[in-house]
Coordinates of N, CA and C in Angstrom, one line a residue:
M1 N 29.5 53.5 -12.8 CA 28.1 53.8 -12.6 C 27.2 52.6 -13.0
S2 N 27.5 51.9 -14.0 CA 26.7 50.8 -14.5 C 26.7 49.7 -13.5
S3 N 27.8 49.5 -12.8 CA 27.9 48.4 -11.8 C 27.1 48.7 -10.6
S4 N 27.0 49.9 -10.2 CA 26.2 50.2 -9.0 C 24.7 50.2 -9.4
S5 N 24.4 50.6 -10.6 CA 22.9 50.5 -11.0 C 22.5 49.0 -11.2
S6 N 23.4 48.2 -11.6 CA 23.1 46.8 -11.8 C 22.9 46.1 -10.5
S7 N 23.8 46.5 -9.5 CA 23.7 45.9 -8.2 C 22.4 46.3 -7.5
S8 N 22.0 47.6 -7.6 CA 20.8 48.1 -7.0 C 19.6 47.5 -7.7
Q9 N 19.7 47.3 -9.0 CA 18.6 46.6 -9.7 C 18.4 45.1 -9.3
R10 N 19.5 44.5 -9.0 CA 19.5 43.1 -8.5 C 18.9 43.0 -7.1
K11 N 19.2 44.0 -6.3 CA 18.6 44.0 -4.9 C 17.1 44.2 -5.0
E12 N 16.7 45.1 -5.9 CA 15.2 45.3 -6.1 C 14.5 44.0 -6.6
E13 N 15.2 43.3 -7.5 CA 14.6 42.0 -8.0 C 14.5 41.0 -6.9
E14 N 15.5 41.0 -6.0 CA 15.5 40.0 -4.9 C 14.4 40.4 -3.9
K15 N 14.2 41.7 -3.7 CA 13.1 42.1 -2.8 C 11.8 41.7 -3.3
A16 N 11.6 41.9 -4.7 CA 10.4 41.5 -5.3 C 10.1 40.0 -5.2
M17 N 11.2 39.2 -5.3 CA 11.0 37.7 -5.2 C 11.0 37.2 -3.8
A18 N 11.3 38.0 -2.8 CA 11.3 37.6 -1.4 C 10.1 37.0 -0.9
P19 N 8.9 37.5 -1.2 CA 7.6 36.9 -0.7 C 7.5 35.5 -1.2
A20 N 7.7 35.3 -2.5 CA 7.6 33.9 -3.1 C 8.7 33.0 -2.5
A21 N 9.8 33.5 -2.2 CA 10.9 32.7 -1.6 C 10.6 32.3 -0.2
D22 N 10.0 33.3 0.5 CA 9.6 33.0 1.9 C 8.5 31.9 2.0
A23 N 7.6 32.0 1.0 CA 6.5 31.0 1.0 C 7.1 29.6 0.7
E24 N 8.0 29.5 -0.2 CA 8.7 28.3 -0.5 C 9.4 27.7 0.7
A25 N 10.1 28.5 1.5 CA 10.8 28.1 2.7 C 9.8 27.7 3.8
K26 N 8.7 28.3 3.9 CA 7.7 28.0 4.9 C 7.1 26.6 4.6
K27 N 6.9 26.3 3.3 CA 6.3 25.0 3.0 C 7.2 23.9 3.5
N28 N 8.5 24.0 3.3 CA 9.5 23.0 3.7 C 10.5 23.6 4.7
P29 N 10.4 23.4 6.0 CA 11.3 24.1 6.9 C 12.7 23.6 6.8
R30 N 13.0 22.5 6.1 CA 14.3 22.0 6.0 C 15.1 22.7 4.9
L31 N 14.4 23.6 4.1 CA 15.1 24.3 3.1 C 15.7 25.6 3.7
Q32 N 16.9 25.9 3.2 CA 17.6 27.1 3.6 C 18.1 27.8 2.3
R33 N 17.9 29.1 2.3 CA 18.3 29.9 1.1 C 19.8 29.9 1.1
M34 N 20.4 29.7 -0.1 CA 21.9 29.6 -0.2 C 22.4 31.0 -0.4
T35 N 23.6 31.2 0.1 CA 24.3 32.5 0.0 C 24.9 32.6 -1.4
Q36 N 25.3 33.8 -1.8 CA 26.0 33.9 -3.1 C 27.3 33.2 -3.2
E37 N 28.0 33.2 -2.0 CA 29.3 32.5 -2.0 C 29.1 31.0 -2.2
Q38 N 28.1 30.4 -1.6 CA 27.8 29.0 -1.8 C 27.5 28.7 -3.3
I39 N 26.7 29.5 -3.9 CA 26.3 29.3 -5.3 C 27.6 29.5 -6.2
D40 N 28.4 30.5 -5.9 CA 29.6 30.7 -6.7 C 30.6 29.5 -6.6
S41 N 30.6 28.9 -5.4 CA 31.5 27.7 -5.2 C 30.9 26.5 -6.1
L42 N 29.6 26.4 -6.2 CA 29.0 25.3 -7.0 C 29.3 25.6 -8.5
I43 N 29.3 26.9 -8.9 CA 29.6 27.2 -10.3 C 31.0 26.9 -10.6
R44 N 32.0 27.1 -9.7 CA 33.4 26.9 -10.0 C 33.8 25.4 -9.8
Y45 N 32.9 24.6 -9.3 CA 33.3 23.2 -9.0 C 33.8 22.4 -10.2
Q46 N 34.9 21.7 -10.1 CA 35.4 20.9 -11.1 C 35.1 19.5 -10.8
T47 N 34.5 18.8 -11.7 CA 34.1 17.4 -11.5 C 35.3 16.4 -11.4
V48 N 35.1 15.3 -10.7 CA 36.1 14.3 -10.6 C 35.5 13.0 -11.1
H49 N 36.1 12.3 -12.0 CA 35.7 11.0 -12.4 C 36.8 10.0 -12.3
M50 N 36.6 8.9 -11.7 CA 37.7 7.9 -11.5 C 37.3 6.7 -12.3
P51 N 38.0 6.4 -13.4 CA 37.7 5.3 -14.3 C 38.1 4.0 -13.6
E52 N 37.2 3.1 -13.5 CA 37.4 1.8 -12.8 C 38.4 0.9 -13.5
E53 N 38.4 0.9 -14.8 CA 39.2 0.1 -15.6 C 40.7 0.5 -15.5
A54 N 41.0 1.8 -15.3 CA 42.3 2.3 -15.2 C 43.0 1.6 -14.0
F55 N 42.3 1.5 -12.9 CA 42.9 0.8 -11.8 C 43.1 -0.7 -12.0
R56 N 42.2 -1.3 -12.7 CA 42.4 -2.7 -13.0 C 43.7 -2.9 -13.9
R57 N 43.8 -2.1 -14.9 CA 45.0 -2.2 -15.8 C 46.3 -1.9 -15.0
L58 N 46.3 -0.9 -14.2 CA 47.4 -0.6 -13.4 C 47.8 -1.7 -12.4
S59 N 46.8 -2.3 -11.9 CA 47.0 -3.4 -10.9 C 47.6 -4.6 -11.7
R60 N 47.1 -4.9 -12.9 CA 47.6 -6.1 -13.6 C 49.1 -5.9 -13.9
R61 N 49.4 -4.7 -14.4 CA 50.8 -4.3 -14.7 C 51.7 -4.4 -13.5
T62 N 51.2 -4.0 -12.3 CA 52.0 -4.0 -11.1 C 52.2 -5.5 -10.7
K63 N 51.2 -6.3 -10.8 CA 51.4 -7.7 -10.5 C 52.4 -8.4 -11.4
E64 N 52.5 -8.0 -12.6 CA 53.5 -8.6 -13.5 C 54.9 -8.2 -13.1
L65 N 55.1 -7.0 -12.5 CA 56.4 -6.6 -12.1 C 56.8 -7.1 -10.7
L66 N 55.8 -7.4 -9.9 CA 56.2 -7.9 -8.5 C 56.6 -9.3 -8.5
T67 N 57.5 -9.7 -7.6 CA 57.9 -11.0 -7.4 C 56.9 -11.8 -6.6
P68 N 56.9 -13.1 -6.6 CA 55.9 -13.9 -5.8 C 56.0 -13.6 -4.3
E69 N 57.2 -13.3 -3.8 CA 57.3 -13.0 -2.4 C 56.6 -11.7 -2.1
E70 N 56.7 -10.7 -3.0 CA 56.1 -9.4 -2.8 C 54.6 -9.5 -2.9
L71 N 54.1 -10.4 -3.8 CA 52.7 -10.6 -3.9 C 52.1 -11.3 -2.7
A72 N 52.9 -12.2 -2.1 CA 52.4 -12.9 -0.9 C 52.3 -12.0 0.3
Y73 N 53.1 -10.9 0.4 CA 53.1 -10.0 1.5 C 51.7 -9.3 1.5
Q74 N 51.0 -9.4 2.7 CA 49.7 -8.8 2.8 C 49.8 -7.3 3.2
G75 N 50.8 -6.9 4.0 CA 50.9 -5.6 4.4 C 49.7 -5.1 5.2
D76 N 49.3 -3.9 4.9 CA 48.2 -3.3 5.6 C 46.9 -3.2 4.7
F77 N 46.9 -4.1 3.7 CA 45.7 -4.1 2.8 C 44.5 -4.8 3.5
P78 N 43.3 -4.3 3.3 CA 42.2 -4.9 4.0 C 41.7 -6.1 3.3
V79 N 42.2 -6.4 2.1 CA 41.8 -7.6 1.4 C 43.1 -8.3 0.9
P80 N 43.0 -9.6 0.5 CA 44.2 -10.3 0.0 C 44.6 -9.6 -1.4
M81 N 45.8 -9.8 -1.7 CA 46.3 -9.2 -2.9 C 45.6 -9.6 -4.2
G82 N 45.1 -10.8 -4.2 CA 44.3 -11.3 -5.4 C 43.0 -10.6 -5.6
Q83 N 42.4 -10.0 -4.5 CA 41.1 -9.4 -4.6 C 41.3 -7.8 -4.6
I84 N 42.5 -7.3 -4.7 CA 42.7 -5.9 -4.6 C 42.1 -5.2 -5.8
D85 N 42.1 -5.8 -7.0 CA 41.5 -5.2 -8.2 C 40.0 -4.9 -7.9
D86 N 39.3 -5.9 -7.4 CA 37.8 -5.7 -7.2 C 37.6 -4.6 -6.1
Y87 N 38.5 -4.7 -5.1 CA 38.4 -3.7 -4.0 C 38.5 -2.3 -4.4
L88 N 39.6 -2.0 -5.3 CA 39.8 -0.7 -5.8 C 38.7 -0.3 -6.8
A89 N 38.2 -1.2 -7.5 CA 37.1 -0.9 -8.5 C 35.8 -0.5 -7.7
N90 N 35.6 -1.2 -6.6 CA 34.4 -0.9 -5.8 C 34.5 0.5 -5.1
I91 N 35.8 0.8 -4.7 CA 36.0 2.2 -4.2 C 35.7 3.2 -5.3
C92 N 36.3 3.0 -6.5 CA 36.0 4.0 -7.6 C 34.6 4.1 -7.9
R93 N 33.9 2.9 -7.9 CA 32.4 2.9 -8.2 C 31.7 3.8 -7.2
E94 N 32.0 3.6 -5.9 CA 31.3 4.4 -4.8 C 31.6 5.9 -5.0
I95 N 32.9 6.2 -5.3 CA 33.2 7.6 -5.5 C 32.4 8.2 -6.7
N96 N 32.3 7.4 -7.7 CA 31.6 7.9 -8.9 C 30.1 8.1 -8.6
Q97 N 29.5 7.2 -7.8 CA 28.1 7.3 -7.5 C 27.9 8.5 -6.6
T98 N 28.8 8.7 -5.7 CA 28.6 9.9 -4.8 C 28.8 11.2 -5.6
E99 N 29.7 11.2 -6.5 CA 29.9 12.3 -7.4 C 28.6 12.6 -8.3
A100 N 28.0 11.5 -8.8 CA 26.8 11.6 -9.6 C 25.7 12.2 -8.8
R101 N 25.5 11.8 -7.5 CA 24.4 12.3 -6.7 C 24.7 13.8 -6.4
F102 N 26.0 14.2 -6.2 CA 26.3 15.6 -5.9 C 26.0 16.4 -7.1
L103 N 26.4 15.9 -8.3 CA 26.2 16.7 -9.5 C 24.7 16.9 -9.9
R104 N 23.9 15.9 -9.6 CA 22.4 16.0 -9.8 C 21.9 17.2 -8.9
E105 N 22.3 17.2 -7.6 CA 21.9 18.2 -6.7 C 22.4 19.6 -7.1
R106 N 23.7 19.6 -7.6 CA 24.3 20.8 -8.0 C 23.5 21.4 -9.2
D107 N 23.2 20.5 -10.2 CA 22.4 20.9 -11.4 C 21.1 21.5 -11.0
R108 N 20.4 20.9 -10.0 CA 19.1 21.3 -9.6 C 19.2 22.7 -9.0
I109 N 20.2 22.9 -8.1 CA 20.4 24.2 -7.4 C 20.8 25.3 -8.5
L110 N 21.7 25.0 -9.4 CA 22.1 26.0 -10.4 C 20.9 26.3 -11.3
N111 N 20.1 25.3 -11.7 CA 18.9 25.5 -12.5 C 18.0 26.5 -11.8
D112 N 17.7 26.3 -10.5 CA 16.9 27.2 -9.7 C 17.5 28.6 -9.7
Y113 N 18.8 28.7 -9.5 CA 19.5 30.0 -9.4 C 19.4 30.7 -10.8
Y114 N 19.6 30.1 -11.9 CA 19.5 30.7 -13.2 C 18.1 31.1 -13.6
N115 N 17.1 30.3 -13.2 CA 15.7 30.6 -13.5 C 15.1 31.6 -12.6
K116 N 15.4 31.5 -11.3 CA 14.7 32.4 -10.3 C 15.5 33.5 -9.7
G117 N 16.9 33.3 -9.8 CA 17.7 34.3 -9.2 C 18.1 34.0 -7.8
Y118 N 17.6 32.9 -7.2 CA 18.0 32.4 -5.9 C 17.8 30.9 -5.9
A119 N 18.3 30.3 -4.9 CA 18.2 28.9 -4.8 C 18.1 28.4 -3.3
Y120 N 17.5 27.3 -3.1 CA 17.4 26.7 -1.8 C 18.1 25.4 -1.8
A121 N 18.6 25.1 -0.6 CA 19.3 23.7 -0.5 C 18.8 23.1 0.8
D122 N 18.7 21.8 0.9 CA 18.3 21.1 2.1 C 19.4 21.4 3.2
Q123 N 18.9 21.6 4.4 CA 19.8 21.8 5.5 C 20.4 20.4 5.8
Q124 N 21.6 20.4 6.2 CA 22.3 19.1 6.6 C 21.8 18.8 8.0
P125 N 21.3 17.6 8.2 CA 20.9 17.2 9.6 C 22.0 17.3 10.6
S126 N 21.7 18.0 11.7 CA 22.7 18.2 12.7 C 22.8 17.0 13.6
S127 N 24.0 16.6 13.9 CA 24.2 15.4 14.8 C 23.7 15.7 16.2
S128 N 23.7 16.9 16.6 CA 23.3 17.2 18.0 C 21.7 17.2 18.1
S129 N 21.0 17.5 17.0 CA 19.6 17.5 17.2 C 19.0 16.1 17.2
S130 N 18.0 15.9 18.0 CA 17.5 14.5 18.2 C 16.3 14.2 17.4
G131 N 15.9 15.1 16.5 CA 14.7 14.9 15.7 C 13.4 14.9 16.5
N132 N 12.6 13.9 16.4 CA 11.3 13.8 17.1 C 11.4 13.0 18.4
R133 N 12.6 12.8 18.9 CA 12.7 12.0 20.1 C 12.1 12.8 21.3
R134 N 11.3 12.1 22.1 CA 10.7 12.8 23.2 C 11.7 12.8 24.4
R135 N 11.8 13.9 25.1 CA 12.6 14.0 26.2 C 11.8 14.4 27.4
F136 N 12.2 13.9 28.6 CA 11.6 14.3 29.8 C 12.1 15.6 30.3
P137 N 11.3 16.4 31.0 CA 11.8 17.7 31.6 C 12.9 17.4 32.7
P138 N 13.7 18.4 32.9 CA 14.8 18.2 33.9 C 14.1 17.8 35.3
G139 N 14.7 16.9 36.0 CA 14.2 16.5 37.3 C 13.2 15.4 37.2
L140 N 12.7 15.1 36.1 CA 11.6 14.0 36.0 C 12.3 12.8 35.4
T141 N 12.1 11.7 36.0 CA 12.7 10.4 35.5 C 11.6 9.4 35.3
K142 N 11.8 8.5 34.4 CA 10.8 7.5 34.2 C 11.1 6.3 35.2
K143 N 10.1 5.9 35.9 CA 10.3 4.8 36.8 C 10.3 3.5 36.1
K144 N 11.2 2.6 36.5 CA 11.2 1.3 36.0 C 10.2 0.4 36.7
Q145 N 9.6 -0.4 36.0 CA 8.6 -1.4 36.6 C 9.4 -2.7 36.8
T146 N 9.5 -3.1 38.0 CA 10.2 -4.3 38.4 C 9.2 -5.3 38.9
K147 N 9.4 -6.5 38.6 CA 8.5 -7.6 39.1 C 9.1 -8.1 40.4
Q148 N 8.2 -8.2 41.4 CA 8.6 -8.7 42.7 C 8.3 -10.2 42.7
V149 N 9.4 -10.9 43.1 CA 9.3 -12.4 43.2 C 9.0 -12.7 44.6
V150 N 7.9 -13.5 44.8 CA 7.5 -13.9 46.2 C 7.9 -15.3 46.5

């Protein structure tokens, strides 16, 4: 009984907050109200951190074990073997920066959810939409101006 009353109470709270939420969405049309499943997935998310120094230490140890012939072999690496440490460190740095941006957005969304009971997220820009690009109606083409040489 208590679970059905709590769910009905939650629905009533959401209905009471709906006008304020609609006003917020109208202010910024790029915002979209998140579903409960999306919010739950953000709550369950486990963070990933890749320490840059761990790859450097691993690389140094690997270089000690490899023979000079193996070190000279380039294989399919995008950089020479001597620069592989910096290359891997840059990849780890980019992953950590992306993770930090995601966690800031996640914290903002969860803060809104815990304070208001709902949250909005920016809509991802669609690759098919052209934004503000002006298009001509079907059948109408723009004429090219050509210079006539006499």
